[in-house]
GROMACS .gro file of C-alpha atoms in nm:
model
  235
    1MET     CA    1   0.817   0.946   0.713
    2THR     CA    2   0.992   0.593   0.800
    3LYS     CA    3   0.914   0.642   1.170
    4SER     CA    4   0.543   0.725   1.071
    5ILE     CA    5   0.513   0.417   0.857
    6ASN     CA    6   0.642   0.196   1.133
    7LYS     CA    7   0.415   0.336   1.386
    8LEU     CA    8   0.121   0.257   1.132
    9LEU     CA    9   0.237  -0.105   1.099
   10LEU     CA   10   0.283  -0.139   1.444
   11ALA     CA   11  -0.081  -0.030   1.495
   12MET     CA   12  -0.218  -0.253   1.245
   13ALA     CA   13  -0.064  -0.536   1.379
   14LEU     CA   14  -0.172  -0.466   1.741
   15SER     CA   15  -0.521  -0.388   1.620
   16PHE     CA   16  -0.536  -0.743   1.443
   17GLY     CA   17  -0.439  -0.874   1.781
   18ILE     CA   18  -0.771  -0.768   1.932
   19VAL     CA   19  -1.009  -0.734   1.635
   20PRO     CA   20  -1.212  -1.038   1.544
   21PHE     CA   21  -1.144  -1.126   1.168
   22ALA     CA   22  -1.263  -1.424   0.950
   23TYR     CA   23  -1.063  -1.614   0.675
   24GLY     CA   24  -1.190  -1.844   0.406
   25GLU     CA   25  -1.547  -1.888   0.296
   26GLU     CA   26  -1.873  -1.796   0.436
   27THR     CA   27  -1.938  -2.173   0.563
   28ASP     CA   28  -1.655  -2.278   0.787
   29LEU     CA   29  -1.654  -2.593   0.976
   30TYR     CA   30  -1.618  -2.573   1.353
   31ASP     CA   31  -1.587  -2.871   1.593
   32PHE     CA   32  -1.759  -2.824   1.935
   33LEU     CA   33  -1.623  -3.066   2.236
   34TRP     CA   34  -1.928  -3.088   2.408
   35LEU     CA   35  -2.101  -3.254   2.119
   36ASP     CA   36  -2.079  -3.623   2.005
   37PRO     CA   37  -1.757  -3.685   1.855
   38ASP     CA   38  -1.924  -3.763   1.520
   39LYS     CA   39  -2.114  -3.434   1.500
   40LYS     CA   40  -1.996  -3.116   1.347
   41VAL     CA   41  -2.143  -2.783   1.309
   42TYR     CA   42  -2.129  -2.542   0.999
   43VAL     CA   43  -2.143  -2.178   1.103
   44LEU     CA   44  -2.235  -1.936   0.861
   45GLN     CA   45  -2.036  -1.569   0.847
   46ASN     CA   46  -2.257  -1.352   0.667
   47LYS     CA   47  -2.068  -1.098   0.469
   48ILE     CA   48  -2.230  -0.762   0.481
   49PHE     CA   49  -2.022  -0.622   0.196
   50PRO     CA   50  -1.942  -0.884  -0.047
   51LYS     CA   51  -1.682  -0.855  -0.327
   52THR     CA   52  -1.741  -1.101  -0.592
   53LYS     CA   53  -1.784  -0.944  -0.939
   54THR     CA   54  -1.743  -0.570  -0.812
   55ILE     CA   55  -1.562  -0.287  -0.955
   56TYR     CA   56  -1.408  -0.027  -0.746
   57PHE     CA   57  -1.251   0.305  -0.816
   58ASP     CA   58  -1.054   0.499  -0.546
   59ILE     CA   59  -0.871   0.833  -0.522
   60GLY     CA   60  -0.587   0.890  -0.250
   61TYR     CA   61  -0.335   1.119  -0.103
   62VAL     CA   62   0.023   0.993  -0.131
   63THR     CA   63   0.341   1.046   0.088
   64ASN     CA   64   0.667   0.895  -0.014
   65ASP     CA   65   1.014   0.846   0.182
   66SER     CA   66   1.235   0.773  -0.115
   67SER     CA   67   1.497   1.084  -0.019
   68GLU     CA   68   1.590   1.193   0.336
   69PHE     CA   69   1.630   1.548   0.166
   70GLN     CA   70   1.285   1.552   0.010
   71ASP     CA   71   0.928   1.649   0.100
   72THR     CA   72   0.741   1.420  -0.152
   73ASN     CA   73   0.393   1.392  -0.189
   74GLY     CA   74   0.125   1.320  -0.454
   75GLY     CA   75  -0.211   1.188  -0.576
   76GLN     CA   76  -0.316   0.827  -0.682
   77VAL     CA   77  -0.585   0.693  -0.863
   78ARG     CA   78  -0.685   0.325  -0.897
   79ILE     CA   79  -0.934   0.088  -1.054
   80GLY     CA   80  -0.988  -0.282  -0.944
   81TYR     CA   81  -1.217  -0.596  -1.017
   82PHE     CA   82  -1.255  -0.864  -0.790
   83PHE     CA   83  -1.345  -1.210  -0.972
   84ASN     CA   84  -1.462  -1.373  -0.622
   85GLU     CA   85  -1.416  -1.290  -0.250
   86VAL     CA   86  -1.059  -1.353  -0.244
   87LEU     CA   87  -0.880  -1.260  -0.563
   88GLY     CA   88  -0.869  -0.940  -0.771
   89ILE     CA   89  -0.661  -0.735  -1.017
   90GLU     CA   90  -0.602  -0.366  -0.990
   91LEU     CA   91  -0.468  -0.081  -1.222
   92ASN     CA   92  -0.331   0.242  -1.034
   93HIS     CA   93  -0.135   0.538  -1.121
   94ALA     CA   94   0.030   0.796  -0.899
   95GLN     CA   95   0.199   1.131  -0.970
   96TYR     CA   96   0.430   1.292  -0.728
   97GLY     CA   97   0.568   1.634  -0.646
   98SER     CA   98   0.873   1.692  -0.436
   99SER     CA   99   1.062   1.992  -0.264
  100ASN     CA  100   1.366   2.052  -0.058
  101ASN     CA  101   1.325   2.003   0.306
  102SER     CA  102   1.519   2.124   0.633
  103ALA     CA  103   1.776   1.838   0.591
  104TYR     CA  104   1.885   1.947   0.230
  105GLU     CA  105   1.900   2.322   0.334
  106SER     CA  106   2.103   2.203   0.626
  107VAL     CA  107   2.351   1.995   0.417
  108LYS     CA  108   2.387   2.265   0.150
  109ALA     CA  109   2.458   2.535   0.428
  110VAL     CA  110   2.728   2.338   0.603
  111ASN     CA  111   2.934   2.179   0.322
  112GLY     CA  112   2.816   2.390   0.037
  113LEU     CA  113   2.743   2.085  -0.156
  114GLU     CA  114   2.432   1.935  -0.312
  115PRO     CA  115   2.324   1.588  -0.144
  116PHE     CA  116   2.240   1.303  -0.370
  117ILE     CA  117   1.868   1.313  -0.433
  118ARG     CA  118   1.665   1.051  -0.608
  119ARG     CA  119   1.287   1.107  -0.628
  120PRO     CA  120   0.947   0.953  -0.774
  121LEU     CA  121   0.779   1.148  -1.068
  122THR     CA  122   0.509   0.876  -1.167
  123SER     CA  123   0.392   0.521  -1.103
  124THR     CA  124   0.181   0.321  -1.300
  125SER     CA  125   0.103  -0.039  -1.186
  126LEU     CA  126  -0.090  -0.347  -1.235
  127PHE     CA  127  -0.123  -0.575  -0.918
  128ALA     CA  128  -0.275  -0.915  -0.849
  129ILE     CA  129  -0.488  -0.855  -0.523
  130TRP     CA  130  -0.532  -1.128  -0.240
  131SER     CA  131  -0.785  -1.038   0.028
  132PRO     CA  132  -0.807  -1.315   0.259
  133PHE     CA  133  -0.920  -1.132   0.588
  134TYR     CA  134  -1.253  -0.946   0.651
  135GLY     CA  135  -1.345  -0.841   0.994
  136LYS     CA  136  -1.548  -0.578   1.225
  137ILE     CA  137  -1.490  -0.328   1.477
  138ASN     CA  138  -1.732  -0.226   1.744
  139THR     CA  139  -1.668   0.124   1.809
  140PHE     CA  140  -1.924   0.403   1.994
  141ASN     CA  141  -2.182   0.121   1.957
  142LYS     CA  142  -2.141   0.104   1.613
  143ILE     CA  143  -2.004  -0.193   1.409
  144PHE     CA  144  -1.741  -0.093   1.124
  145TYR     CA  145  -1.658  -0.362   0.862
  146PHE     CA  146  -1.313  -0.407   0.672
  147ASP     CA  147  -1.121  -0.592   0.439
  148TRP     CA  148  -0.745  -0.665   0.473
  149TYR     CA  149  -0.554  -0.703   0.148
  150PHE     CA  150  -0.243  -0.781  -0.008
  151GLY     CA  151  -0.077  -0.705  -0.343
  152LEU     CA  152   0.191  -0.800  -0.573
  153GLY     CA  153   0.248  -0.614  -0.887
  154THR     CA  154   0.507  -0.443  -1.135
  155GLY     CA  155   0.461  -0.167  -1.408
  156ALA     CA  156   0.655   0.174  -1.510
  157TYR     CA  157   0.821   0.358  -1.243
  158LYS     CA  158   0.972   0.689  -1.348
  159MET     CA  159   1.215   0.892  -1.108
  160GLU     CA  160   1.469   1.175  -1.143
  161THR     CA  161   1.809   1.204  -0.981
  162ASN     CA  162   2.099   1.462  -0.968
  163LEU     CA  163   2.338   1.177  -0.959
  164GLU     CA  164   2.573   1.291  -1.234
  165LYS     CA  165   2.589   1.630  -1.052
  166VAL     CA  166   2.688   1.451  -0.705
  167VAL     CA  167   2.934   1.218  -0.885
  168ASP     CA  168   3.111   1.521  -1.077
  169PRO     CA  169   3.064   1.869  -0.891
  170SER     CA  170   3.181   2.047  -1.207
  171THR     CA  171   2.877   1.950  -1.398
  172PRO     CA  172   2.573   2.197  -1.407
  173SER     CA  173   2.316   2.113  -1.114
  174GLN     CA  174   2.014   1.916  -1.303
  175PHE     CA  175   1.802   1.608  -1.278
  176GLU     CA  176   1.786   1.351  -1.504
  177THR     CA  177   1.479   1.125  -1.552
  178GLU     CA  178   1.525   0.752  -1.499
  179SER     CA  179   1.268   0.454  -1.575
  180PHE     CA  180   1.228   0.111  -1.387
  181VAL     CA  181   1.020  -0.187  -1.416
  182PRO     CA  182   0.995  -0.247  -1.039
  183ILE     CA  183   0.884  -0.537  -0.807
  184GLN     CA  184   0.604  -0.401  -0.588
  185LEU     CA  185   0.443  -0.515  -0.274
  186LYS     CA  186   0.159  -0.400  -0.075
  187SER     CA  187  -0.093  -0.433   0.191
  188GLY     CA  188  -0.379  -0.244   0.286
  189LEU     CA  189  -0.712  -0.187   0.483
  190LYS     CA  190  -1.065  -0.076   0.337
  191PHE     CA  191  -1.307   0.054   0.561
  192HIS     CA  192  -1.674   0.013   0.435
  193ILE     CA  193  -1.909   0.316   0.513
  194ASN     CA  194  -2.205   0.168   0.333
  195ARG     CA  195  -2.251  -0.098   0.023
  196ARG     CA  196  -2.107   0.172  -0.204
  197LEU     CA  197  -1.848   0.375  -0.014
  198HIS     CA  198  -1.527   0.309   0.173
  199LEU     CA  199  -1.213   0.456   0.299
  200GLY     CA  200  -0.873   0.309   0.286
  201VAL     CA  201  -0.515   0.314   0.418
  202GLU     CA  202  -0.245   0.129   0.196
  203PHE     CA  203   0.140   0.080   0.193
  204ILE     CA  204   0.341   0.019  -0.089
  205ASN     CA  205   0.691  -0.081  -0.097
  206THR     CA  206   0.868  -0.033  -0.449
  207ASN     CA  207   1.192  -0.230  -0.546
  208PHE     CA  208   1.404  -0.118  -0.805
  209GLN     CA  209   1.768  -0.149  -0.917
  210ALA     CA  210   1.990   0.162  -0.988
  211GLY     CA  211   2.327   0.334  -0.911
  212SER     CA  212   2.411   0.516  -0.614
  213ALA     CA  213   2.654   0.800  -0.520
  214GLU     CA  214   2.897   0.562  -0.383
  215ASN     CA  215   2.868   0.336  -0.673
  216PRO     CA  216   2.725   0.522  -0.984
  217ASN     CA  217   2.781   0.223  -1.215
  218ALA     CA  218   2.674  -0.069  -1.017
  219ASP     CA  219   2.302  -0.133  -0.988
  220ASP     CA  220   2.190  -0.243  -0.616
  221TRP     CA  221   1.857  -0.279  -0.521
  222LYS     CA  222   1.657   0.025  -0.382
  223GLN     CA  223   1.330   0.076  -0.211
  224SER     CA  224   1.096   0.348  -0.214
  225ASN     CA  225   0.766   0.343   0.015
  226ASP     CA  226   0.436   0.522   0.000
  227LEU     CA  227   0.170   0.544   0.249
  228ILE     CA  228  -0.157   0.632   0.111
  229PHE     CA  229  -0.485   0.743   0.254
  230SER     CA  230  -0.797   0.688  -0.018
  231MET     CA  231  -1.144   0.712  -0.046
  232GLY     CA  232  -1.357   0.526  -0.334
  233VAL     CA  233  -1.678   0.363  -0.462
  234SER     CA  234  -1.784   0.019  -0.557
  235PHE     CA  235  -2.016  -0.105  -0.806
   0.00000   0.00000   0.00000
């Protein structure tokens, strides 16, 4: 999962190295060297899909890499509002489900022990959204428009862990629920199909403090990463 996320981020970085994008307002000032020094030209960059005072609603499929011994995925719903072309606010909720993967089965078979697991259950977050970039891609003689945005948020993050079982093997095997107030960072691309419909891909990095199998009584910063593919509507 981590490798796939790294490949996605690399592809996004390379894409923006060759795809034209715009930053700022629709009227930007440009200097042309062949004009008189005292003359300037304003270029109007028409936005085909404006965001000011729009509401959007998305549903998405989530994959998560919080534990190397679990296959974790789920669903997400989010609703947001843009105050202007750059700034917005968003509320989202994600629900997760997990199952043991081949790494878990291998450790259990070789060592006869249960590996340490911490996996997400739910996430409810409020984000401040900053969307400074927009651009277009010309593919197969058709132009696709997109927005590139960033977010900073927090909320309620619930996970479950078998930490007590790992620390004390004599205890029954069970998972206990943990609740965190995380710091969340995200970045995403929204591709416009038309004025109402859009597709999206998003990466969320969730940071929280919790104990570990090595130091169960000392809270250190941990990370959980989500990759989300979504579709939605704007009003």
